[in-house]
Structures are given as structure tokens and as C-alpha cells.
Coordinates of C-alpha atoms in Angstrom, one line a residue:
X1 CA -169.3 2.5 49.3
X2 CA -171.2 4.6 46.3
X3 CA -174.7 5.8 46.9
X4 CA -177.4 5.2 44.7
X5 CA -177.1 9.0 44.4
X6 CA -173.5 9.0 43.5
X7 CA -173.7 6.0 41.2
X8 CA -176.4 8.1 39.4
X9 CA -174.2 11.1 38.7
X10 CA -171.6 8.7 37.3
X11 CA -174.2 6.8 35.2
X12 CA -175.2 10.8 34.0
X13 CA -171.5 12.0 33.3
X14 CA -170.3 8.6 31.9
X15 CA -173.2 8.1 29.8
X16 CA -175.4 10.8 28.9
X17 CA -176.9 9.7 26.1
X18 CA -178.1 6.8 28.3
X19 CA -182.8 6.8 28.5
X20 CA -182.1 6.5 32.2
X21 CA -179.2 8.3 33.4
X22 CA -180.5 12.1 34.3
X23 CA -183.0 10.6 36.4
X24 CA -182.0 7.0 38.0
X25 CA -181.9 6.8 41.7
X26 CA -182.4 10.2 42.7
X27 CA -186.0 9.9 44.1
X28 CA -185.8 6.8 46.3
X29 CA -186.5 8.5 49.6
X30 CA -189.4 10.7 48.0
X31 CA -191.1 7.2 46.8
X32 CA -190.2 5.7 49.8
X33 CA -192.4 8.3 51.5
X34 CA -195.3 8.2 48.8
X35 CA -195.4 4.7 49.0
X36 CA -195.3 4.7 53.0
X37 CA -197.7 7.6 52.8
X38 CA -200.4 5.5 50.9
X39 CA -199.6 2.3 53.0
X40 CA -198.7 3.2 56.2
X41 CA -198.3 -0.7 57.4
X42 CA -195.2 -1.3 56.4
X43 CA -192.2 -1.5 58.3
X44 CA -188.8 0.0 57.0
X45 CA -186.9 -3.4 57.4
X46 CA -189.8 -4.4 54.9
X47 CA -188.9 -1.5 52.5
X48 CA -184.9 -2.6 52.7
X49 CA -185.6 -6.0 52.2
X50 CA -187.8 -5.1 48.9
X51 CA -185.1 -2.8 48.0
X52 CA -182.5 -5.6 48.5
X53 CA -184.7 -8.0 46.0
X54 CA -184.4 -4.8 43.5
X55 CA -180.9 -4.5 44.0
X56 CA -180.0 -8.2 43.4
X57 CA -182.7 -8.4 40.2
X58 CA -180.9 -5.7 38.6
X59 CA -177.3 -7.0 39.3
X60 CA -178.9 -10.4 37.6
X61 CA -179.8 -8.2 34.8
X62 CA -177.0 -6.8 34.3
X63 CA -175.0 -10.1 34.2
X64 CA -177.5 -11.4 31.6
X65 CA -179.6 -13.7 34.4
X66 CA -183.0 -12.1 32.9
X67 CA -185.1 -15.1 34.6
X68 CA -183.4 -14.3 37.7
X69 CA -183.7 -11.2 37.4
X70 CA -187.6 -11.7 36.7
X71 CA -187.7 -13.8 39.8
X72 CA -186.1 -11.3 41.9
X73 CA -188.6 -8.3 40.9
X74 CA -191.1 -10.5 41.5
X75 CA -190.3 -11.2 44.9
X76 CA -189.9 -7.9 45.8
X77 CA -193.8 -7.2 44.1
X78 CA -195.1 -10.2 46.3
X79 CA -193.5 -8.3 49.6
X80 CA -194.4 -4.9 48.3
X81 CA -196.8 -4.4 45.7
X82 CA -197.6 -0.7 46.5
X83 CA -194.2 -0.2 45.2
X84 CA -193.9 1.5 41.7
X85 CA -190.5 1.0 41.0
X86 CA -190.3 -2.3 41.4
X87 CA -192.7 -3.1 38.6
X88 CA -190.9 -0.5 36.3
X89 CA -187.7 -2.7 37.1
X90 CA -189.5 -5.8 36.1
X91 CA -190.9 -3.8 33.3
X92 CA -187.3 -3.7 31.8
X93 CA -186.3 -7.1 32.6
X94 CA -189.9 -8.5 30.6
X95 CA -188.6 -6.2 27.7
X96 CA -184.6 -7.8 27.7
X97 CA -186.5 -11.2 27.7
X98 CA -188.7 -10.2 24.5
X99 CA -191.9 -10.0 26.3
X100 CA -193.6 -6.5 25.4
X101 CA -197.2 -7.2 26.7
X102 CA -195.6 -8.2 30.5
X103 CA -193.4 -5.2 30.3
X104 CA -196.3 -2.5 29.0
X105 CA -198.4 -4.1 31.4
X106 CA -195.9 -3.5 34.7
X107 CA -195.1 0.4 33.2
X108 CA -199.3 0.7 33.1
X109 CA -199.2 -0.5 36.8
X110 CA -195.9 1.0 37.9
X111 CA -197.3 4.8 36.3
X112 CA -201.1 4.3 38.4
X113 CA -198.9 3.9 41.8
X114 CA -196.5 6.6 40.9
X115 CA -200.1 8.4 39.9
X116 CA -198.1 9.6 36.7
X117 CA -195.4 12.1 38.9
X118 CA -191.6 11.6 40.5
X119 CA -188.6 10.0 38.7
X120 CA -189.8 6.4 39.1
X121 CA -192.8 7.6 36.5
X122 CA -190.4 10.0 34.1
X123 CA -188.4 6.0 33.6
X124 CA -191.9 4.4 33.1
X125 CA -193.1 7.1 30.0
X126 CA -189.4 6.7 28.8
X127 CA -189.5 2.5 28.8
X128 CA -192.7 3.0 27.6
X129 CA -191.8 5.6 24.6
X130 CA -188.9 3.3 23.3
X131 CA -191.3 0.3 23.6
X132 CA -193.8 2.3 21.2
X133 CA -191.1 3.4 18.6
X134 CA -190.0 0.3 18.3
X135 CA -193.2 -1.2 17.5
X136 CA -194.1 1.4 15.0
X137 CA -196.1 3.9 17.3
X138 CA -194.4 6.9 17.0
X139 CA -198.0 9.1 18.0
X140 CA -197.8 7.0 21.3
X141 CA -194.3 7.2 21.8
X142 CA -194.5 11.1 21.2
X143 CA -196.8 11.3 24.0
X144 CA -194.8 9.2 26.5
X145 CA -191.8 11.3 25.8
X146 CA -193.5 14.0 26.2
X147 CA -194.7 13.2 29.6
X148 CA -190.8 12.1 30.9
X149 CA -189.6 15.1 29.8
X150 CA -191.6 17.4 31.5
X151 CA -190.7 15.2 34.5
X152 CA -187.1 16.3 33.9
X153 CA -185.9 13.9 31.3
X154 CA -182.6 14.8 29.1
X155 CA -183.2 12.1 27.0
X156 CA -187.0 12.1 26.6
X157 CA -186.4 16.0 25.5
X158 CA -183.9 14.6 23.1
X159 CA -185.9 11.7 21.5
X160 CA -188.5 14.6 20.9
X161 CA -185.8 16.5 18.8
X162 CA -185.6 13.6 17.3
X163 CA -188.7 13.0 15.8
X164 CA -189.3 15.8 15.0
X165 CA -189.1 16.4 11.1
X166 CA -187.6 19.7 10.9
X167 CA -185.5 19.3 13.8
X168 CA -183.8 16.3 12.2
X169 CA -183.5 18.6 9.1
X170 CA -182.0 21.4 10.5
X171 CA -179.6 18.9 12.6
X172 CA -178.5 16.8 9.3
X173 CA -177.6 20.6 7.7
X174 CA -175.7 21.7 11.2
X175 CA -173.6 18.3 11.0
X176 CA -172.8 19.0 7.0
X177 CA -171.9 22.5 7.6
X178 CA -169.5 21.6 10.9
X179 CA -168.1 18.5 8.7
X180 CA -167.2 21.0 6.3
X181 CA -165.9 23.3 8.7
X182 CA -163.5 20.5 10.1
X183 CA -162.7 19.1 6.8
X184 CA -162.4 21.9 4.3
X185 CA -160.5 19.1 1.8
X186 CA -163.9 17.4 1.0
X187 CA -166.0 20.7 0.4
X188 CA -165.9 20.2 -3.3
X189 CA -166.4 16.4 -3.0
X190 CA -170.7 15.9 -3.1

């Protein structure tokens, strides 16, 4: 059976492109310890359980069950609400079903337990960038992008290329001149 570990390196070489595939499940045992760290009182059946309830939300997700999904995240905050990633996990479910406010709420909550550092925080500044572009806020989505990248995100470092002007510029001249390059029939044509 796959490792979260090993289904991340998949997700990175099968998908690249993907917000969360440079950084998804590499960290578990390094928030496991933060959140144990902080809490103390928990028991590791406890943390396997909540981990379980993660596992079967996202699965739910995945399938299109977003209530379940909800439900499932939920449970998992009710048994463990020290633990950042399972807000950040409801945080993306809240945003499949259309509801913004939930989902910027859980990212605010999920990034003060993760105190703003680790993978589970580089997801929450990159849920929470594409949330902001998509509403219009590209100042706040800058920021957020900003943040996740200097946690190690590909993509966040690639949205910033992105919007920025000149960098889109010198990109939309690279892609003519290679077009050219592969195609020297339809150099004249412009």
C-alpha cells in the first residue's frame, strides 16, 4: 500500500501544475508533533482516528459527496480541534460547495494553529491566494502567494510569475518566438 509520501510524489510528477502537489502530505509527522507539542493530552489512537475522518472526507470529496465530506472534516475538528489541517481540508471542501466565508474562515483558523509555518500553512496561503484572485483581490492574493512560496511552493512561485505584468509579457513574446521556431510556415502570417 502507497504512503501518503509516495502518493505525494505521484500527485507532483503526474500533475505539476496542480496548487497542491509540491507540498501535499509531506509534513504529517512534523504537524503531528506541533500539534502533540501544544496539546500534550492526546493519545495517538486519537490522532489516527482524526486522521481516518480526514482520509474518508477527502475520499467523499473526491467522489463529489461535498456534504459528506463537510461532515467528515467536521468530525475530525470536534475530536481534534488543535489540528490545522483538518480545517484547511474543510476549508476546500466549504469552497467546492460555493461557500467562501466558511472556507476563509477555516484557512484564518487553520494558519493561527499552524502559527503561519510547515506545509499544512504553505496549502492554507495557496487556498487562500486562489480564493482572493477569484474574487477580484489580486493585492491579497499576491501576499498569500507570496507567503506559500517562501514555504516552498512551486505553484505559489508560479502564480507570482503570473501576475506579474512584465513577466506575462516577456512569457507571451518567449511563446511567439518558440511558435515561430517550431512553425517557420506561419512566420509571415500576423
Amino acid at each position: 500500500m502507497a504512503t501518503s509520501k509516495d502518493r505525494a510524489v505521484l500527485q507532483a510528477i503526474l500533475n505539476p501544475s496542480a496548487p497542491f502537489g509540491d507540498i501535499l502530505g509531506f509534513a504529517e509527522e512534523e504537524e503531528a508533533a506541533a500539534v502533540q507539542g501544544e496539546e500534550g493530552a492526546f493519545t495517538s489512537e486519537l490522532l489516527e482516528q482524526v486522521k481516518e475522518l480526514e482520509l474518508q472526507g477527502v475520499l467523499a470529496a473526491e467522489s463529489g459527496d461535498v456534504n459528506r465530506a463537510l461532515e467528515k472534516f467536521s468530525q475530525a475538528i470536534q475530536l481534534l480541534p488543535e489540528r490545522a489541517s483538518c480545517y484547511n481540508n474543510r476549508a476546500q471542501a466549504f469552497r467546492l460547495k460555493g461557500d467562501v466565508a466558511g472556507a476563509l474562515q477555516d484557512l484564518d483558523t487553520a494558519l493561527h494553529l499552524s502559527r503561519g509555518t510547515g506545509h499544512v500553512a504553505c496549502q492554507c496561503f495557496v487556498q487562500r491566494g486562489l480564493l482572493s484572485l477569484l474574487q477580484g483581490h489580486k493585492d491579497k492574493a499576491r501576499l498569500d502567494f507570496e507567503q506559500a512560496a517562501g514555504l516552498g511552493s512551486a505553484f505559489a512561485r508560479h502564480q507570482l510569475v503570473l501576475m506579474n505584468p512584465y513577466s506575462a509579457l516577456c512569457n507571451q513574446m518567449l511563446s511567439e518566438v518558440m511558435r515561430k521556431l517550431q512553425n517557420p510556415d506561419i512566420q509571415g502570417s500576423n
